[in-house]
Every structure is written in C-alpha cells, then in structure tokens.
mmCIF file of C-alpha atoms in Angstrom:
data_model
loop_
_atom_site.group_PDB
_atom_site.id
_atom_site.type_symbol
_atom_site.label_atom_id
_atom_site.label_comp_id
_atom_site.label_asym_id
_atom_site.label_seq_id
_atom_site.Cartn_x
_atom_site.Cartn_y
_atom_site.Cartn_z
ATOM 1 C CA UNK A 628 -12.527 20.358 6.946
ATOM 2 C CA UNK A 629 -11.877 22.770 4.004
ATOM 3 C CA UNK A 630 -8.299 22.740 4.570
ATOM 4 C CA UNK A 631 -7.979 19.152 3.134
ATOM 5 C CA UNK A 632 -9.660 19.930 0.051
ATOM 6 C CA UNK A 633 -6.441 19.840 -1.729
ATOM 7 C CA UNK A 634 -5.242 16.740 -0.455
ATOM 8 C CA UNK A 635 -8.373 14.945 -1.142
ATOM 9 C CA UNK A 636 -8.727 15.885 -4.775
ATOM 10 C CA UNK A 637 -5.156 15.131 -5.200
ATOM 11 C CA UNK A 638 -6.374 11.129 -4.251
ATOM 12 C CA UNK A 639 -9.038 11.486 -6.500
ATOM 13 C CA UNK A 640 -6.994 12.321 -9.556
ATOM 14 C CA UNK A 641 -5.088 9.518 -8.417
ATOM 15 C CA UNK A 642 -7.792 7.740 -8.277
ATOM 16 C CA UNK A 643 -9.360 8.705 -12.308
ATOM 17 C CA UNK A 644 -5.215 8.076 -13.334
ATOM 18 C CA UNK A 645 -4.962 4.823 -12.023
ATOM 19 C CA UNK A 646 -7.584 2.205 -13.537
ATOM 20 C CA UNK A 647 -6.211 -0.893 -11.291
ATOM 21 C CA UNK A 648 -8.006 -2.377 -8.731
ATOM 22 C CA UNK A 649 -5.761 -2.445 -5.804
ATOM 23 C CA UNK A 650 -6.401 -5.794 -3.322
ATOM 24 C CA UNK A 651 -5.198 -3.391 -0.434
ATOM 25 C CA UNK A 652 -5.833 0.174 0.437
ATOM 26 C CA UNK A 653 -3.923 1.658 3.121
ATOM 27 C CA UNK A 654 -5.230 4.964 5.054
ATOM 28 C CA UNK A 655 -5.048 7.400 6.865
ATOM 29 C CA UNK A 656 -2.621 10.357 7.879
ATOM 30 C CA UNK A 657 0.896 11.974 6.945
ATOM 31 C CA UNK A 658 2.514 8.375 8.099
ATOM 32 C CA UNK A 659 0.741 6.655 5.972
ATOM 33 C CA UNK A 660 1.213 9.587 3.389
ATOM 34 C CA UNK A 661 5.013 10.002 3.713
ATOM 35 C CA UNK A 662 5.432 6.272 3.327
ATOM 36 C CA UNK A 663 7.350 6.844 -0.199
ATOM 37 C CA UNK A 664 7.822 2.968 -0.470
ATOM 38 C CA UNK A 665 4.486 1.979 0.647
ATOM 39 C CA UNK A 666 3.634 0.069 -2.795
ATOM 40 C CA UNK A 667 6.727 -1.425 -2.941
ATOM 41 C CA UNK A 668 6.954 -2.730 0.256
ATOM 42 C CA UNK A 669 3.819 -3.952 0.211
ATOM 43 C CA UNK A 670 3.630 -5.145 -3.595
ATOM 44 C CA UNK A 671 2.507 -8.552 -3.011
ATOM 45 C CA UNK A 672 -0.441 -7.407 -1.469
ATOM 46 C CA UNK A 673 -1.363 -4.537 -4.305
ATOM 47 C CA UNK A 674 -1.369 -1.955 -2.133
ATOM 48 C CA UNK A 675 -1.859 2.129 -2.836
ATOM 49 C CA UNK A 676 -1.384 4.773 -0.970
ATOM 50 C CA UNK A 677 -4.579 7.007 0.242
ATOM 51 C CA UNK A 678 -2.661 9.202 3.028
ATOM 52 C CA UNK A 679 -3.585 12.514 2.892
ATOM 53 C CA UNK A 680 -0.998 15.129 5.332
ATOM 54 C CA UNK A 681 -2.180 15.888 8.408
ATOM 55 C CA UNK A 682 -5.871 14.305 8.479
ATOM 56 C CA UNK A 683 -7.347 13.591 11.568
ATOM 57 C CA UNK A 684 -9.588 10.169 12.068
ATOM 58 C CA UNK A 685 -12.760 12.844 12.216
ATOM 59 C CA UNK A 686 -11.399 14.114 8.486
ATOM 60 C CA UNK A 687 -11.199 10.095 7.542
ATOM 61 C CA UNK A 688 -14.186 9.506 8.322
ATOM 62 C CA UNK A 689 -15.603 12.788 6.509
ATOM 63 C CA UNK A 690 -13.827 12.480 3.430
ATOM 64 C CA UNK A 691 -14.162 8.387 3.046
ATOM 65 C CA UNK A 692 -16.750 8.126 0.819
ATOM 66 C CA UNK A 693 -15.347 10.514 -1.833
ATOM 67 C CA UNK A 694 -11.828 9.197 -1.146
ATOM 68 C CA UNK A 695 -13.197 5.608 -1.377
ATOM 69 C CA UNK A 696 -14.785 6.245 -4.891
ATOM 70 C CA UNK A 697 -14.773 3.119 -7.456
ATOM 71 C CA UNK A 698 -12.346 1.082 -4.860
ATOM 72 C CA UNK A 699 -13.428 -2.570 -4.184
ATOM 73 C CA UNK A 700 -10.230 -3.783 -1.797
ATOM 74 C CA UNK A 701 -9.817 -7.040 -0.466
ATOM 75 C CA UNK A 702 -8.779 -5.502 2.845
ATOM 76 C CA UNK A 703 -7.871 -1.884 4.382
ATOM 77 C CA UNK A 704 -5.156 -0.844 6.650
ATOM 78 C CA UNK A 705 -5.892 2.453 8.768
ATOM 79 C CA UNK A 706 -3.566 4.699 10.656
ATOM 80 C CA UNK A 707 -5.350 7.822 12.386
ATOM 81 C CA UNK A 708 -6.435 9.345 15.341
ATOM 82 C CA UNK A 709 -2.821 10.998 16.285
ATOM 83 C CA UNK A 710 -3.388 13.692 14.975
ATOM 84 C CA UNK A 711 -7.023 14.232 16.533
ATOM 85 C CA UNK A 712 -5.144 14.048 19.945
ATOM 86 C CA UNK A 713 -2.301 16.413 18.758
ATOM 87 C CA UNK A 714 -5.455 18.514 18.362
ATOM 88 C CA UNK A 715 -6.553 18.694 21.369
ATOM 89 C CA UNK A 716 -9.745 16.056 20.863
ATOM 90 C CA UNK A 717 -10.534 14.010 23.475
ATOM 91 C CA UNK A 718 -9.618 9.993 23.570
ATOM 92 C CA UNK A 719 -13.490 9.571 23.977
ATOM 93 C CA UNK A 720 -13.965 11.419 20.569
ATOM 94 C CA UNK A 721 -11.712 9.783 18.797
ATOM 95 C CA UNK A 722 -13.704 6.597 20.031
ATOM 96 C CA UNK A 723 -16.869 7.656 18.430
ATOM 97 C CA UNK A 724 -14.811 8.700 15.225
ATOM 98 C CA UNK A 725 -13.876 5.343 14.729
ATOM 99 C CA UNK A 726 -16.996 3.734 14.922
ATOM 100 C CA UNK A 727 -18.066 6.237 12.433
ATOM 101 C CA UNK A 728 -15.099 4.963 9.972
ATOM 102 C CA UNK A 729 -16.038 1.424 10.857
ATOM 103 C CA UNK A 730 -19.610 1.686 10.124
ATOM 104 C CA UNK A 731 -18.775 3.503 6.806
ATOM 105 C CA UNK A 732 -16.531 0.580 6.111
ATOM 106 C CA UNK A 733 -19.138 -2.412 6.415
ATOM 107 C CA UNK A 734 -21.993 -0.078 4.394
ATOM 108 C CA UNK A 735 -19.418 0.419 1.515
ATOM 109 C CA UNK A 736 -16.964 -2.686 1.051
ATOM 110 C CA UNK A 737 -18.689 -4.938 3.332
ATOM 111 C CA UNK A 738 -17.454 -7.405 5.829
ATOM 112 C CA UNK A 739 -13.524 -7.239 4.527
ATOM 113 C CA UNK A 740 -10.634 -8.004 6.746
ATOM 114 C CA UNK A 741 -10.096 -4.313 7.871
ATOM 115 C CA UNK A 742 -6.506 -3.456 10.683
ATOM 116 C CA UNK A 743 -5.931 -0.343 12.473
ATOM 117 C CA UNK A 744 -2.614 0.716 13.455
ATOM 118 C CA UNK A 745 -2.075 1.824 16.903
ATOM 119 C CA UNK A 746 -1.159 5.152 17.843
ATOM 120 C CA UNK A 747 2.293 5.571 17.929
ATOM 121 C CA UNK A 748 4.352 7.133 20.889
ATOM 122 C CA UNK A 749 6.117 10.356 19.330
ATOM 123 C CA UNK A 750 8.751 12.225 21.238
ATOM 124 C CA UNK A 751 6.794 14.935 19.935
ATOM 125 C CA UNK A 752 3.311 14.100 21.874
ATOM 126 C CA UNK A 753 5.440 12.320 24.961
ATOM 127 C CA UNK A 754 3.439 15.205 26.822
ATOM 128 C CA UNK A 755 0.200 13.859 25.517
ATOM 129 C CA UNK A 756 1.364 10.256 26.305
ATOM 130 C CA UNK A 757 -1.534 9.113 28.796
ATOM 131 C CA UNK A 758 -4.415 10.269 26.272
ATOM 132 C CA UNK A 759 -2.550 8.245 23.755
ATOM 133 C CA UNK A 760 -2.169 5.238 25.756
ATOM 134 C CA UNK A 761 -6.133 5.713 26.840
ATOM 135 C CA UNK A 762 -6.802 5.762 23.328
ATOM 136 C CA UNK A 763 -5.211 2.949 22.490
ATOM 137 C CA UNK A 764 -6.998 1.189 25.106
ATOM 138 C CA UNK A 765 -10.337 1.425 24.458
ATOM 139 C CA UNK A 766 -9.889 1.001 20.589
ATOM 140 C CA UNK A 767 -8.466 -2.504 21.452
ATOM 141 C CA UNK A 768 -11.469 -2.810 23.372
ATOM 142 C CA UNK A 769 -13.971 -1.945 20.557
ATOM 143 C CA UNK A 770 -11.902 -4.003 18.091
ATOM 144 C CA UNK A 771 -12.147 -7.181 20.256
ATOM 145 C CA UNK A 772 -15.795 -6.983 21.066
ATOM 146 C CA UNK A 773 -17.851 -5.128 18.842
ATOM 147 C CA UNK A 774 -16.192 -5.402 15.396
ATOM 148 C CA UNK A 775 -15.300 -8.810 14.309
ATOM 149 C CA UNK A 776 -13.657 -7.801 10.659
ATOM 150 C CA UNK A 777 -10.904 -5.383 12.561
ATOM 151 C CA UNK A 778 -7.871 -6.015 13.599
ATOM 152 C CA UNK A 779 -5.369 -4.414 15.731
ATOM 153 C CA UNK A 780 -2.026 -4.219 14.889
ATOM 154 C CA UNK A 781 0.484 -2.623 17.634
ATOM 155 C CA UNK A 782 3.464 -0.693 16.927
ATOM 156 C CA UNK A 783 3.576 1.309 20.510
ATOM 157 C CA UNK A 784 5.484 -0.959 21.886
ATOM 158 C CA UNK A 785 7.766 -2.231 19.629
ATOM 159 C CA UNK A 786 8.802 1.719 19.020
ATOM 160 C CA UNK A 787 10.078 2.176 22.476
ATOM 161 C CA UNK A 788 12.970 1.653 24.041
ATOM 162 C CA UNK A 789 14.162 -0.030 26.962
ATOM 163 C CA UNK A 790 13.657 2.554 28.991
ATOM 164 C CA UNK A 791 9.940 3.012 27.856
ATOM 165 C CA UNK A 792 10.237 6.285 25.786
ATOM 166 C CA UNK A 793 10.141 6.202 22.440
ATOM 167 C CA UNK A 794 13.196 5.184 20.480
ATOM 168 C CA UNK A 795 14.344 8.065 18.686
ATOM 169 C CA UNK A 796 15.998 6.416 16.097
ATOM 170 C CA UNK A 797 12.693 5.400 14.611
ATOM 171 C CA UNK A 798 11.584 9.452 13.979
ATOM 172 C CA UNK A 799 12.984 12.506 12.118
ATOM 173 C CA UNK A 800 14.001 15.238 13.830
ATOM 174 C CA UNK A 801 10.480 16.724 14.356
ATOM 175 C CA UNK A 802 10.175 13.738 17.128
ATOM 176 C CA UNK A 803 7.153 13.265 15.289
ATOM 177 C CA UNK A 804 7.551 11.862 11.743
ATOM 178 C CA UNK A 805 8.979 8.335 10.963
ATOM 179 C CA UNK A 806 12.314 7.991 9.863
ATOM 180 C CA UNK A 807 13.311 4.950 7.243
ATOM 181 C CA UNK A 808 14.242 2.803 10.303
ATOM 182 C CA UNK A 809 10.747 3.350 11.924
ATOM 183 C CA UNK A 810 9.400 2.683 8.153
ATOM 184 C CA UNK A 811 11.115 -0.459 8.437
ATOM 185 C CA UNK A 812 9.970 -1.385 11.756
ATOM 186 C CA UNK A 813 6.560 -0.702 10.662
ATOM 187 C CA UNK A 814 6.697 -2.592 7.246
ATOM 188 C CA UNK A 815 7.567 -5.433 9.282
ATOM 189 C CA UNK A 816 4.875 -5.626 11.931
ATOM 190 C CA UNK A 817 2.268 -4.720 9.330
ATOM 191 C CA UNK A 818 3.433 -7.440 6.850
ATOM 192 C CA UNK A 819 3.028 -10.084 9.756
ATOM 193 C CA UNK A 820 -0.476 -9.162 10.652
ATOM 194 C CA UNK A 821 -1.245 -9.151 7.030
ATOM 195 C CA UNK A 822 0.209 -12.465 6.590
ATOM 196 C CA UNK A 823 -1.081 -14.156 9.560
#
C-alpha cells in the first residue's frame, strides 16, 4: 500500500487546512478524485472530496481511519472496487473488502446513512465485464440484507447504451475515465438518491 502514501497525506493536509465540518464526505477512487466540481455540485449537501488516484476498495479500507481523521459526516458516499478488479482481485475479495469498509464505518461514525456507487461499465474493462457485473451483484445483495444504513446507488445501467455497451460519450479517451457528460450523468443519479 506504500504507493498511496502520497495521496493519503495529501487528504490529510487537506484535512489540518480545512477546519469545516463537512455534512457529506464522498470516497473513494480517481472518479471520485477527478471530480473537479464535486463541491460545487454537491454544495447543498457540504460535501468534500476524499478521492485519492487509483485506490483500490482494499486501500479504502486500509487507509480509512487515517483518512477519516477529525471527520464527523452526516452521511458518506463511496465509489471503489474498480480498480481492485482492474487488478486482477477476485469479485469474492472485493466482497470481503467491503464488509471491512462497512464495519470500519459503523465503529467510527456510527449508524449514518452511508451509499455505494456501483461499478461502472468502462470500455476499458468491457473484457472484465462479467466479474464486474458479479460484483455488482452480490454487493446489492449484502447492501439489502446485512447492512441496513447502505444504500446502493446504480449508475451501470444508466451508462450504457442501447445496445448494452457502455456509452462512450460518458468517458475520456482512456475508455476508462469519466468525461464531463458522464460527470453529469453521475451528479444527477447521486443527487436523487441523496435527496430521496
């Protein structure tokens, strides 16, 4: 996990530079990071930024408790686990990651309203679609009947197109990054969960 180091003291300088409390934390990997307009788009909800490039859910759930330092949200938003496939990790692993994160959630913040964001379908990863779609599965799964204070927010669909593959005007041209359409299309569906 050394290779993070960076990253993770860079959030928490933020975190010594920024006295506020934000209501909303949102975290996870480089699309959470690269989301420029994150606290803008989600201003009403006091929202900062705690992506870190590249992280895996595994390196989430490592880091959270120094990244997590002198936060007390009203809720947390979580996108991770891509990368863990990307990896090579197994759908199963990324299972037991989670309920890692989730049990590091409740023994720090308690029982706050917590969403995860599903894996998205990159043109990238299209070759790794079926252990993203397995993924996705059973984390719905676990969300619905073992932890009441998740919820699970899906953007796979909603990123592909009629044809089933993923819409390409929603990524850079990596195939694997979001472009400011698929920023939109995210703020969107994230905003309504939030809301509702």
């Amino acid at each position: 996990m050394f290779w993070y180091e960076d990253e993770v003291k860079r959030l928490e300088r933020q975190r010594l530079q920024d006295k506020r409390q934000p209501a909303t934390l949102f975290y996870g990997s480089s699309s959470i990071r690269l989301w420029d307009n994150l606290s803008v788009d989600f201003k009403d909800f006091d929202a900062v930024n705690l992506g870190f490039g590249g992280s895996t859910l595994a390196a989430c759930t490592w880091f959270f408790n120094r990244v997590m330092a002198g936060y007390k949200p009203k809720r947390l938003v979580l996108y991770a686990g891509d990368n863990d496939l990307g990896d090579g990790r197994h759908p199963e692993e990324v299972f037991l990651y989670f309920q890692q994160f989730a049990a590091r959630v409740m023994k720090k913040f308690g029982p706050i309203p917590c969403y995860f964001i599903s894996l998205k379908p990159s043109i990238n990863r299209w070759g790794l679609i079926n252990s993203f779609k397995f993924t996705n599965d059973i984390l719905l799964q676990e969300i619905k009947q073992n932890q009441p204070n998740w919820r699970w927010i899906d953007i796979y669909n909603p990123m592909l197109n009629a044809d089933g593959y993923p819409d390409a005007q929603y990524f850079l041209e990596d195939g694997l990054h979001l472009s400011q359409r698929g920023y939109l299309l995210w703020k969107d569906i994230i905003r309504g969960a939030l809301i509702a």
